[in-house]
């Protein structure tokens, strides 16, 4: 029996007005897998994440994206989220005056409604939040504050992973969640991500640093340059990248091609 | 797609759901303004001579005044001779003895507006005085309130039954010479609500007036007077709607509050007059003078307003802080969309020692609207150790609207402290996308962001009202973001 991929990106070409950013990007992710996506600054990693999440302003000119068998690009961003796609933002946004717990419950209930489940009231939700909070060693006080408002860089990243823990996505895309974290926070976040690993869910982890991959063991590592994947391999590829640098790997690849 | 592809204008399609008109026979004065009309109104209401005289003094003074032009709003001068100053639904008998005798059509109107007046269906815990065009059609819970000595009735009734109180306090906070529209109101006001809380009594329920403009070409000039005697406490709510019409209608009310020693008055408004259509045609001109006098020591007056309606809103609920240690507060949310204009704010006049005031103003502009905050904090020489804190925040939705802040500060006592903070923000696409990515659709995201922005004001509203206000805000901004 062949398993249905969670995500199937095929020859994706996309960009903004007058600028092609993704140039034939392909990637297939199966349930239970963790993929790491690495690559130089400006190679198009965040763009890919934004297009997958449905951000405005990008034009797809060629290729397809299938999410659990359906055409992802045809869905509104909120529909994608309700279908289990989660993006941990590289730069999480502040929403002053909107309580974090209230916000998260609204999100949680949207997902439940989409699945035909009854909404959860404030009391029950609080109980759920408490159990998830332990998982990430998150300070309770953060959830009493407005969404991301005045959070430190590290706190924002932790809060993103916390939201992911509560929303239990089918596909989580983590855009440089490790950047800006001190080593202790990195371990906590990585530990949280590992605990959230499920056989029916997958993770796509965008990172610049091999050190994250000491804590999160990826099934596959992909290296991206100029809008497409130039090399894929196992976790050792990240180590090779660390010792040789992008230059060598990308050049080798281009020469080989 | 429900996200930012569609243009803002294309989506501004809010429906004003209170825009219906009630077919009732009316008893009206011919349009125009003259001493004769004023005598006609006064006679209609069977008023004592002192009242008629006061109106005429106000009218004569008004004739010497010119319209103010300093406000940051644009509109053609109303033709004061084209307005009907008195319009009342015809009653079968002279006056209904109880609410159940009121014309069923009127009761139905209020039901449609969500304000049932009939004995059985009344709102629990809220006593309502319902004003229809120029007159009060009835007041609920009067008997229960009377048991506590609280007087709550229409202004017309108060003039007949409690003339001493009316004579003592009417015009004591907003004199008939105060300003152009207040003078006009003093001359032609037709009804409104009157409330007196006796010494040491805490009003056991919310008091409320619901204003409804129905007749075409009529102005509404109501007058409200609330007095809280020593240690008295009251919370008062005001709500308003009007039918959708292409011509503009004038609403020029006066509200006076008097708080004696240790008394507290909380006055909350949810203003939802017809704002005109998306091209700026029609809508209510809401030019209102609201002022509270903290006359006694330790007295406190709180104005909370949520302004979402009217073509033009122009009002400055103010506090005169005369009593030592008295406190004035102003919490405001003003939302403008389409072509609406709002110039609103407050005045805090500190006269007594140790007086304190707090101003929190949240302006939200969408569409092509203009939203201005105008506030005066005046500390007089006598106001030693007076303190003020003001915070004025503006939020812009889209790029064609405007937000403006005009704070005026006058300090004549060196021991006083005055703090002013102001911010302007924009609802960002980033914020909306962030919400979308968590499964929350754009309209809900805007509501959430705007409600977060207004939180400090909403928490000052009575509970049921706060929920209403949040919903109203949602309706007012519907479609303001693509
Ligand atoms: N809206 C836009 N308008 C113009 N150029 C854009 C836009 N969005 C992305 N780009 C460009 O596309 C390229 C890819 O950007 P992207 O943010 O996807 O890179 P990245 O791989 O995430 O880089 P980093 O590692 O620095 O986060 C960059 O050159 C960037 O400047
Ligand atoms: Mg990036």
Tab-separated table of C-alpha atoms in Angstrom, chain A residues 53-56 76-78 81-82 85-87 89 93-98 102-103 106-107 110 148 160 163 167, chain B residues 1-6 429-431 433-442 444 448-453 455 470:
chain	number	residue	atom	x	y	z
A	53	UNK	CA	0.395	29.359	3.736
A	54	UNK	CA	-1.445	31.448	1.141
A	55	UNK	CA	-0.003	34.887	1.606
A	56	UNK	CA	-1.164	37.553	-0.844
A	76	UNK	CA	-7.915	30.629	1.212
A	77	UNK	CA	-5.249	30.972	3.879
A	78	UNK	CA	-7.762	30.377	6.675
A	81	UNK	CA	-5.013	26.597	8.420
A	82	UNK	CA	-8.282	24.867	9.262
A	85	UNK	CA	-1.415	23.598	7.825
A	86	UNK	CA	0.541	25.630	10.332
A	87	UNK	CA	3.276	28.172	9.756
A	89	UNK	CA	6.506	32.661	11.410
A	93	UNK	CA	3.314	39.675	14.422
A	94	UNK	CA	2.159	41.637	17.483
A	95	UNK	CA	-1.571	42.198	17.976
A	96	UNK	CA	-2.029	44.727	20.779
A	97	UNK	CA	-5.038	44.353	23.048
A	98	UNK	CA	-5.899	40.837	21.864
A	102	UNK	CA	-8.411	34.332	23.593
A	103	UNK	CA	-6.691	34.441	20.222
A	106	UNK	CA	-10.490	31.419	18.486
A	107	UNK	CA	-7.987	29.653	16.233
A	110	UNK	CA	-12.078	27.530	13.924
A	148	UNK	CA	3.265	38.654	20.940
A	160	UNK	CA	4.773	30.065	18.011
A	163	UNK	CA	0.498	27.576	19.377
A	167	UNK	CA	-3.411	23.437	17.294
B	1	UNK	CA	-10.408	34.986	-2.145
B	2	UNK	CA	-11.400	36.792	1.000
B	3	UNK	CA	-8.052	38.495	1.437
B	4	UNK	CA	-6.596	41.763	0.320
B	5	UNK	CA	-7.088	41.341	-3.426
B	6	UNK	CA	-10.408	43.098	-3.550
B	429	UNK	CA	-1.792	43.074	6.221
B	430	UNK	CA	0.741	41.227	8.335
B	431	UNK	CA	-1.618	41.123	11.293
B	433	UNK	CA	-2.434	37.288	7.458
B	434	UNK	CA	-1.193	36.084	10.816
B	435	UNK	CA	-4.807	35.620	11.947
B	436	UNK	CA	-5.752	33.990	8.629
B	437	UNK	CA	-2.888	31.563	9.064
B	438	UNK	CA	-4.377	30.538	12.387
B	439	UNK	CA	-7.741	29.811	10.773
B	440	UNK	CA	-9.410	33.151	11.505
B	441	UNK	CA	-11.076	34.803	8.509
B	442	UNK	CA	-10.371	38.402	7.576
B	444	UNK	CA	-13.175	38.258	12.233
B	448	UNK	CA	-10.543	41.098	16.845
B	449	UNK	CA	-7.817	43.631	16.142
B	450	UNK	CA	-10.204	46.585	16.468
B	451	UNK	CA	-11.760	45.234	19.640
B	452	UNK	CA	-8.308	44.733	21.084
B	453	UNK	CA	-7.562	48.315	20.239
B	455	UNK	CA	-10.459	47.244	25.023
B	470	UNK	CA	-18.534	44.994	20.078
